Coordinates of C-alpha atoms and ligand atoms in Angstrom, one line a residue:
X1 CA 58.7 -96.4 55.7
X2 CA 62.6 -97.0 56.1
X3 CA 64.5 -94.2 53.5
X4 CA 67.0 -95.9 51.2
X5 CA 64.6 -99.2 50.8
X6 CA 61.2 -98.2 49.0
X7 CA 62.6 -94.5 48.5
X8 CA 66.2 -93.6 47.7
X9 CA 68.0 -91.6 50.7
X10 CA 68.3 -88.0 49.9
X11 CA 70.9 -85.7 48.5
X12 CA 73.5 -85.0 50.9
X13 CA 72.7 -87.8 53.2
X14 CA 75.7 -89.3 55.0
X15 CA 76.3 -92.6 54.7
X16 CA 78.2 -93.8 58.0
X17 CA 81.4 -96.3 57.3
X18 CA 82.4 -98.5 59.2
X19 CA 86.7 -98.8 58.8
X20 CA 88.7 -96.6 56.7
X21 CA 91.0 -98.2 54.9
X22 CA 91.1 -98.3 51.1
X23 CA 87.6 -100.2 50.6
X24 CA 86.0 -97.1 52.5
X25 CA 88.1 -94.9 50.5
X26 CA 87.3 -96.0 47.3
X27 CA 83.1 -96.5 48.6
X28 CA 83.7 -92.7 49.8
X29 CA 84.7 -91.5 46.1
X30 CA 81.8 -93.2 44.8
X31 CA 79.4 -92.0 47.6
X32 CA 80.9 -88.2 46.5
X33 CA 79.7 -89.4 42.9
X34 CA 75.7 -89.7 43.2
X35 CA 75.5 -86.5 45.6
X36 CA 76.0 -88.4 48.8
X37 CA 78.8 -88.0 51.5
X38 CA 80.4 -90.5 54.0
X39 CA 80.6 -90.3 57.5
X40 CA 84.2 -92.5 58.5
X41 CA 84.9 -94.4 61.8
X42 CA 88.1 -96.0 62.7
X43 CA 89.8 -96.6 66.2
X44 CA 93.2 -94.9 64.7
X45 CA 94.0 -91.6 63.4
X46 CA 95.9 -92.1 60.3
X47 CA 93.5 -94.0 58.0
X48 CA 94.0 -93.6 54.2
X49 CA 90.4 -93.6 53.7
X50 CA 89.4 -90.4 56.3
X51 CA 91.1 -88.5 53.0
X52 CA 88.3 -88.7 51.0
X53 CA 85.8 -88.7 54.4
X54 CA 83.2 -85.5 54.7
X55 CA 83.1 -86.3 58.6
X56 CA 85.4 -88.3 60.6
X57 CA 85.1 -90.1 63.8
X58 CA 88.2 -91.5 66.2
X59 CA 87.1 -93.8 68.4
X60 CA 86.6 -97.4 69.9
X61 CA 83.8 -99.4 68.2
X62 CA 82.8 -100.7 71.4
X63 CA 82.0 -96.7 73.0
X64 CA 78.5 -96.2 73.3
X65 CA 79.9 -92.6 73.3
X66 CA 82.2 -93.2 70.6
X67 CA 79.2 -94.5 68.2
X68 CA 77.1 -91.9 69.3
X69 CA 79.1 -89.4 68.1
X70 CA 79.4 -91.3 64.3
X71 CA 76.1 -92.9 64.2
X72 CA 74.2 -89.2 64.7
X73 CA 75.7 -87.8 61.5
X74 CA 74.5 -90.8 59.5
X75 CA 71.4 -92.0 57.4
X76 CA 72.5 -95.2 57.1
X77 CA 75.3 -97.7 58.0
X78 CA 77.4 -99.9 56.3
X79 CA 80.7 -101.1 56.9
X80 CA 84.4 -102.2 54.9
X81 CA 85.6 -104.6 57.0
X82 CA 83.6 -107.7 58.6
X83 CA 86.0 -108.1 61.7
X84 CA 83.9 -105.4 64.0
X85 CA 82.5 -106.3 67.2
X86 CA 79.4 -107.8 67.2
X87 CA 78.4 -105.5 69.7
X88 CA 78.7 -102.8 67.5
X89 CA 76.1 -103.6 65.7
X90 CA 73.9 -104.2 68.9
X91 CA 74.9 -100.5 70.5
X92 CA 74.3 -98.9 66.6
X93 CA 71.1 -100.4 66.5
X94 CA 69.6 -99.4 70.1
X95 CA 71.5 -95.8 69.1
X96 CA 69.2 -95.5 66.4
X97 CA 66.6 -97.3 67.5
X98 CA 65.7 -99.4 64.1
X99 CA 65.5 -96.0 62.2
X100 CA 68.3 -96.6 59.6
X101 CA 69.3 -98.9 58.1
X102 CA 72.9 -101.4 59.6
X103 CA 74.4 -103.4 56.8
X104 CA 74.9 -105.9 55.8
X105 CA 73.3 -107.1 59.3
X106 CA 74.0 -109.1 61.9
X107 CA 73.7 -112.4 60.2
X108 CA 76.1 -112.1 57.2
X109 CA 78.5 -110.2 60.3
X110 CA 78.7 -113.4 62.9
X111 CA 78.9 -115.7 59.7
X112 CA 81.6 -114.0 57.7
X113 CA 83.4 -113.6 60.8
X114 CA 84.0 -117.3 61.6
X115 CA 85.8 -119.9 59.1
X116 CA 83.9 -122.8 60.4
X117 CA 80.5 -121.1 60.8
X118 CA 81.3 -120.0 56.6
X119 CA 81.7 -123.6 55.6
X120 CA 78.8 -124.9 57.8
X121 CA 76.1 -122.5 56.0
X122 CA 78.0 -123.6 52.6
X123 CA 77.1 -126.8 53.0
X124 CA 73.8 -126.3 54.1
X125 CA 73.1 -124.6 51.3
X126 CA 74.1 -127.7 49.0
X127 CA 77.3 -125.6 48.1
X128 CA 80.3 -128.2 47.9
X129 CA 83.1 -127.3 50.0
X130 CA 86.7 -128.8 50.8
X131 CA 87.3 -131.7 53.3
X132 CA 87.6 -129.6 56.9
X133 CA 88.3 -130.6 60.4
X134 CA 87.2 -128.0 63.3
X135 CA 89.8 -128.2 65.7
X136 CA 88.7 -126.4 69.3
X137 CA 89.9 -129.3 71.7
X138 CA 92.8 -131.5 71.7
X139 CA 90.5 -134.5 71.4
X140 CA 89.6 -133.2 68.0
X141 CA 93.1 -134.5 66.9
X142 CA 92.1 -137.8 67.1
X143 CA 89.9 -137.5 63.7
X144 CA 92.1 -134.9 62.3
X145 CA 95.1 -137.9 62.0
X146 CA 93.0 -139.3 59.2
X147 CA 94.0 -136.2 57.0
X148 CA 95.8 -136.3 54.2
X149 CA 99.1 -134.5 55.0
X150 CA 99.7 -131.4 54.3
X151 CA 97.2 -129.6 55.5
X152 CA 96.4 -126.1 56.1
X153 CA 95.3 -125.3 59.8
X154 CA 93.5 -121.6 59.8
X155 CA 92.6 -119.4 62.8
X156 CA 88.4 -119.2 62.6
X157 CA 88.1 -115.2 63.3
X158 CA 90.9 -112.8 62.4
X159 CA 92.4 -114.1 59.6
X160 CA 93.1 -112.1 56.5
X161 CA 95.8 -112.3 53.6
X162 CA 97.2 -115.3 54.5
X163 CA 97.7 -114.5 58.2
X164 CA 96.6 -116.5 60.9
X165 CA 97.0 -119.7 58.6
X166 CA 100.3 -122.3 58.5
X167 CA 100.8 -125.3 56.1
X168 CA 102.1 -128.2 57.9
X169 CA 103.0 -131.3 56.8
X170 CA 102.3 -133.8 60.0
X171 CA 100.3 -133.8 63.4
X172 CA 103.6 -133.0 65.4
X173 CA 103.9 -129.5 63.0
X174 CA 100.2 -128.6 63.5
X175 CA 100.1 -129.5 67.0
X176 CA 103.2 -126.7 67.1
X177 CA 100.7 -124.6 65.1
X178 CA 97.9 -124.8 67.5
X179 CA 99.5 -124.1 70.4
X180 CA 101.4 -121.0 68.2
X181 CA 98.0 -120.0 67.7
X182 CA 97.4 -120.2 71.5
X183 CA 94.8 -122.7 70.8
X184 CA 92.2 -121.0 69.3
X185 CA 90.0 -122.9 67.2
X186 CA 90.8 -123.4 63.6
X187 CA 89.4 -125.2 61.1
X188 CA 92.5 -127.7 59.6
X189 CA 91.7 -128.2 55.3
X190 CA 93.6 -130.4 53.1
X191 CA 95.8 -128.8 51.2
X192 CA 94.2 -129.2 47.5
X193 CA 95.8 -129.1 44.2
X194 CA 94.3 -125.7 42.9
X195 CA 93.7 -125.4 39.1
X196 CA 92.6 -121.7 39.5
X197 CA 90.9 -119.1 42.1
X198 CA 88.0 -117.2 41.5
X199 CA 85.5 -114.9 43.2
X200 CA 81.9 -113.4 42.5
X201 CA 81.0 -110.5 44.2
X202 CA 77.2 -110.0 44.1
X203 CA 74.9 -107.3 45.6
X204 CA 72.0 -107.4 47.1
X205 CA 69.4 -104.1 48.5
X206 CA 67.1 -104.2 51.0
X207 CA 64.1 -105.1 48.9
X208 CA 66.0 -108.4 48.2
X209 CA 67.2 -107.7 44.5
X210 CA 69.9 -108.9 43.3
X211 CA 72.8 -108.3 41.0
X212 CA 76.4 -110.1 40.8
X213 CA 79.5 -109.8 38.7
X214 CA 80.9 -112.3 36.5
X215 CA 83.6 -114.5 38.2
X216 CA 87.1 -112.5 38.7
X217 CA 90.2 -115.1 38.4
X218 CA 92.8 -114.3 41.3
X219 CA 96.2 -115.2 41.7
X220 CA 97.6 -115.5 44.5
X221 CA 101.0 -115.6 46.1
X222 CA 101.9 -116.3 49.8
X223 CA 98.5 -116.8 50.8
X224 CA 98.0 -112.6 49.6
X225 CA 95.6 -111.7 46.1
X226 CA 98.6 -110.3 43.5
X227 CA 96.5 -110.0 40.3
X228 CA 93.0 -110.0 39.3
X229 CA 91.7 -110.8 35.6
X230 CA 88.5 -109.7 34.4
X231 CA 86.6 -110.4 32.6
X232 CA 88.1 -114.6 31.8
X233 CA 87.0 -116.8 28.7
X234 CA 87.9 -120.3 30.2
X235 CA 85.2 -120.1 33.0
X236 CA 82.7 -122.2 31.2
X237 CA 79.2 -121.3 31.5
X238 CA 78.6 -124.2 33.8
X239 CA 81.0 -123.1 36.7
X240 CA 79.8 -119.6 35.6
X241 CA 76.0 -120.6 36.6
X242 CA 77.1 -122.4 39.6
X243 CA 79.0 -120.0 41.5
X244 CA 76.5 -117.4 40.8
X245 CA 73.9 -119.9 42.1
X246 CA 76.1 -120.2 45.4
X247 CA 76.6 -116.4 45.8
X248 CA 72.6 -115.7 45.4
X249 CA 71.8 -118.3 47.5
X250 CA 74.3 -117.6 50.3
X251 CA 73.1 -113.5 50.2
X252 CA 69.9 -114.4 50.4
X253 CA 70.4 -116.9 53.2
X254 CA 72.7 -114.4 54.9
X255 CA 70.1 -111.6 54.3
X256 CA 73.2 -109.1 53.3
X257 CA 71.8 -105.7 52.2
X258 CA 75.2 -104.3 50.0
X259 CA 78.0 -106.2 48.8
X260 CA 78.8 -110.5 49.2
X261 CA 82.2 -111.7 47.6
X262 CA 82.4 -115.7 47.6
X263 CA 86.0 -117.1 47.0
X264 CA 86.0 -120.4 45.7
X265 CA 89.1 -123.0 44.2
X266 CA 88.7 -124.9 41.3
X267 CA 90.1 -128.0 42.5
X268 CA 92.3 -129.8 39.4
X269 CA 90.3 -133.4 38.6
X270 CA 87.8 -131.8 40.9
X271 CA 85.4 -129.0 40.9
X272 CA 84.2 -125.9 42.0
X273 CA 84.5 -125.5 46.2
X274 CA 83.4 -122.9 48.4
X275 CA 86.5 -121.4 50.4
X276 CA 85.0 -118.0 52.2
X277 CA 82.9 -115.1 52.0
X278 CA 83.0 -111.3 52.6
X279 CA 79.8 -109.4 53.0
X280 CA 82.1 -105.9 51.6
X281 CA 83.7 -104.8 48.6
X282 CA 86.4 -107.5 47.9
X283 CA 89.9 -106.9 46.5
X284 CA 89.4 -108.8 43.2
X285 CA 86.5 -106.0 42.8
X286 CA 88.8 -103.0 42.3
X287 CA 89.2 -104.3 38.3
X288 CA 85.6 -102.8 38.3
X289 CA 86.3 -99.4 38.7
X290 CA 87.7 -99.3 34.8
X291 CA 86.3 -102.1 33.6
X292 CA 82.6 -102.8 34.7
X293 CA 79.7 -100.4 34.1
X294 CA 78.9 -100.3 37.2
X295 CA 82.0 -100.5 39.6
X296 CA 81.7 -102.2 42.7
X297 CA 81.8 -99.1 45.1
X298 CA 78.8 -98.0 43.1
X299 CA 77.2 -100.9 43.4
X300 CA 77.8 -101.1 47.0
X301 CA 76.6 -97.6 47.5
X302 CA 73.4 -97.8 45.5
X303 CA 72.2 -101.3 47.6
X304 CA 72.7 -99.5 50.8
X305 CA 70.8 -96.3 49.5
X306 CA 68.1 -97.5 47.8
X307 CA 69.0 -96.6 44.4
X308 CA 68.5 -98.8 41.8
X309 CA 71.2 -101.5 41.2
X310 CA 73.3 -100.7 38.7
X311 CA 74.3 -102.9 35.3
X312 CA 77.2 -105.6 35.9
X313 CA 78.5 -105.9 32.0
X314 CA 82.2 -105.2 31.6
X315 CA 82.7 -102.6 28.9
X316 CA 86.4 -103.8 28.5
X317 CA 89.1 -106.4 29.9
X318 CA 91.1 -105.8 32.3
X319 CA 94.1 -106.9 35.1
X320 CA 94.2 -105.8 38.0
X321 CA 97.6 -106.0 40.2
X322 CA 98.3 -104.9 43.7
X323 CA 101.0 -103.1 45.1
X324 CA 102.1 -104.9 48.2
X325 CA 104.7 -103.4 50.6
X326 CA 106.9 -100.9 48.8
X327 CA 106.6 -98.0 46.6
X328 CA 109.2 -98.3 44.3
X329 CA 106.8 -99.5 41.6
X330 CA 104.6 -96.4 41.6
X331 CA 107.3 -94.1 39.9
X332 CA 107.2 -97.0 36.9
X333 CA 103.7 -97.2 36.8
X334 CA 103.0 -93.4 36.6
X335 CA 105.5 -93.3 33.5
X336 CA 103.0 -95.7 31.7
X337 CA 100.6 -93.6 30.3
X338 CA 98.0 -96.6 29.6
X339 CA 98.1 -97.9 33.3
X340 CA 95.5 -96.3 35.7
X341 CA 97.1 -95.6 39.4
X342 CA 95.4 -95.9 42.8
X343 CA 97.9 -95.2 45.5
X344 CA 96.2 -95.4 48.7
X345 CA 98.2 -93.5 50.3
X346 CA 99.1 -95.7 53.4
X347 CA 102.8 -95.8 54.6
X348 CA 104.3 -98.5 53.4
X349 CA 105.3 -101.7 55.2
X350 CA 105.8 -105.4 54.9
X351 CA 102.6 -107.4 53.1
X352 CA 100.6 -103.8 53.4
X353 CA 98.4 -103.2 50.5
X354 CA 99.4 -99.6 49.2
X355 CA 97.8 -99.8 45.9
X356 CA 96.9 -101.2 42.7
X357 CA 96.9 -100.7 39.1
X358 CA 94.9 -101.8 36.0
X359 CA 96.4 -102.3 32.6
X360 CA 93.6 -103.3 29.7
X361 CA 94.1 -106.5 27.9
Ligands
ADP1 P1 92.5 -115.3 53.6 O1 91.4 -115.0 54.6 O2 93.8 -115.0 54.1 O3 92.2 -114.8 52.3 P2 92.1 -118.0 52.5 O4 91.5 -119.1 53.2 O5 91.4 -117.4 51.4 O6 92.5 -116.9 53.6 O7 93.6 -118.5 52.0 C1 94.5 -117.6 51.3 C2 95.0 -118.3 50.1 O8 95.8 -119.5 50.5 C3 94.0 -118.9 49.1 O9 93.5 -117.9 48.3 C4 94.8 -120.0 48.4 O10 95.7 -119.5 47.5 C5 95.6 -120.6 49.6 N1 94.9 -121.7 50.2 C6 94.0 -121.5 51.2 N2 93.5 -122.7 51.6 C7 94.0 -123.7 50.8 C8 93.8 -125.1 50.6 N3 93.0 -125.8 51.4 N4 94.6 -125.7 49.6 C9 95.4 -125.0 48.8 N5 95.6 -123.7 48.9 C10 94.9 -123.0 49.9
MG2 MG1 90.8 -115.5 50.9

């Protein structure tokens, strides 16, 4: 019997992370909540998140040493960030030998990784997404002329807040893309006429239970999340139902143990379409730390315990807005006595996420 799936783990246990950024930081402060601590790896020294770490570990994610080291503090593994090696997972696994528990698991981890790999499983789960081209060889142009210009041409792995991604408005520009993008393959989308963004973040333990959050509308600007509103009126129950549909299905399907967000457009004239998942705490989420009964840290941190999953329901409305590469704002926002502050702590720079604030509707 695996601790943290038909018992909960232990006070005290240390939960090994995965990254260190602000998603670990904020998991860590709710790990410190119910008792437990958090054991932090990164591959660079000054992380944000090793502040609010009981153990920290330095080192490449592709050591056998270097996991070694992190994996023998820990009771179970999870991660904040989906771009790891894949071999990570194979070296923590023959570390430990099947004893504890790696999540979300290999599955959700190759998926979420890839763009095209995303929209395939989409659509074989019945869940509509936009019109896509993979584009790996230059004979792939050839179908890729039938698009309706502009279209957006995005790198498959490593992409994140609007990087690796270029709008371009003919086959000469994304040709001049491609080869920007040394070639990699992409997947090239039609640019659609968004009526509004919104994501569901769902959770999911290792007995299969699941719980998921109402849909968050995001806005976004420069490809980069700037605000978050939770919870919205206008999502009718309809769209409501079928994005939570698409989220259980796709962490089922993925088998994720902890966190799934799902982003999605609602396409003006059009629907609801799938645009990309991350099997971690997601941005849009951080409204949840004031606003949901459960936030989504905690919720991460009680499916990859074993603790019971915790209740969803906002208790008030709420906006969430980021603070993107400067501090100036911060002095402002500290002067507003009804605004709660999270400054990372990260030193700032250009399209860096140094914090975020919630004001109450
Ligand atoms: P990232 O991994 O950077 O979040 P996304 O694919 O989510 O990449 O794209 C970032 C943002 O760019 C989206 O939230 C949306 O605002 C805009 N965008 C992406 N794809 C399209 C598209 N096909 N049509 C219109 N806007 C898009
Ligand atoms: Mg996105």
């Amino acid at each position: 019997m695996m601790q943290g799936v038909e018992t909960p783990l232990p006070r005290g246990a240390m939960i090994g992370m995965l990254g260190a950024g602000q998603l670990a930081k904020m998991f860590a402060q709710s790990a410190s909540q119910f008792g437990y601590r958090t054991c932090m790896m990164d591959t660079k020294q000054d992380c944000c998140g090793f502040d609010a770490a009981s153990k920290v570990v330095v080192g490449s994610f592709t050591s056998v040493e270097d996991l070694t080291r992190f994996a023998e503090h820990c009771s179970v593994i999870t991660l904040e960030f989906e771009n790891i090696p894949l071999s990570t997972l194979d070296i923590l696994q023959s570390i430990t030998g099947g004893k504890i528990g790696i999540y979300p698991g290999d599955k959700a981890l190759r998926v979420s990784q890839n763009r095209s790999y995303e929209k395939a499983v989409a659509k074989e789960l019945g869940i509509p997404t936009l019109k896509y081209w993979s584009l790996t060889l230059p004979k792939d142009f050839d179908a890729i002329t039938e698009a309706n210009f502009p279209v957006i041409v995005k790198t498959c792995t490593n992409g994140y807040d609007g990087k690796g991604q270029r709008r371009v408005g003919n086959v000469d520009e994304l040709w001049a893309a491609w080869v920007e993008f040394k070639k990699v393959p992409c997947v090239v989308e039609e640019m659609i006429d968004i009526d509004f963004e919104m994501s569901v973040i769902i959770a999911r333990n290792a007995k299969g239970q699941v719980a998921s959050y109402a849909p968050f509308h995001n806005i976004h600007k420069d490809g980069i999340l700037r605000t978050t509103d939770w919870p919205v009126e206008f999502i009718t129950r309809r769209v409501l139902g079928e994005a939570n549909e698409a989220a259980r299905k796709l962490a089922s399907h993925l088998n994720v143990v902890g966190l799934l967000a799902v982003e999605f457009f609602f396409e003006r004239n059009g629907g609801l379409v799938f645009n990309e998942i991350a099997p971690r705490p997601h941005n849009s989420g951080h409204v949840t730390i004031e606003c949901a009964a459960t936030s989504q840290f905690e919720q991460h941190v009680r499916a990859v315990t074993g603790l019971p999953l915790g209740n969803t329901a906002p208790r008030c409305g709420g906006r969430m807005t980021n603070i993107i590469g400067d501090e100036s704002s911060f002095q402002d926002y500290f002067a507003q006595t009804s605004t709660i502050v999270h400054r990372y702590g990260k030193v700032p720079a250009p399209g860096r996420k140094l914090g975020h604030v919630v004001e109450f509707h």
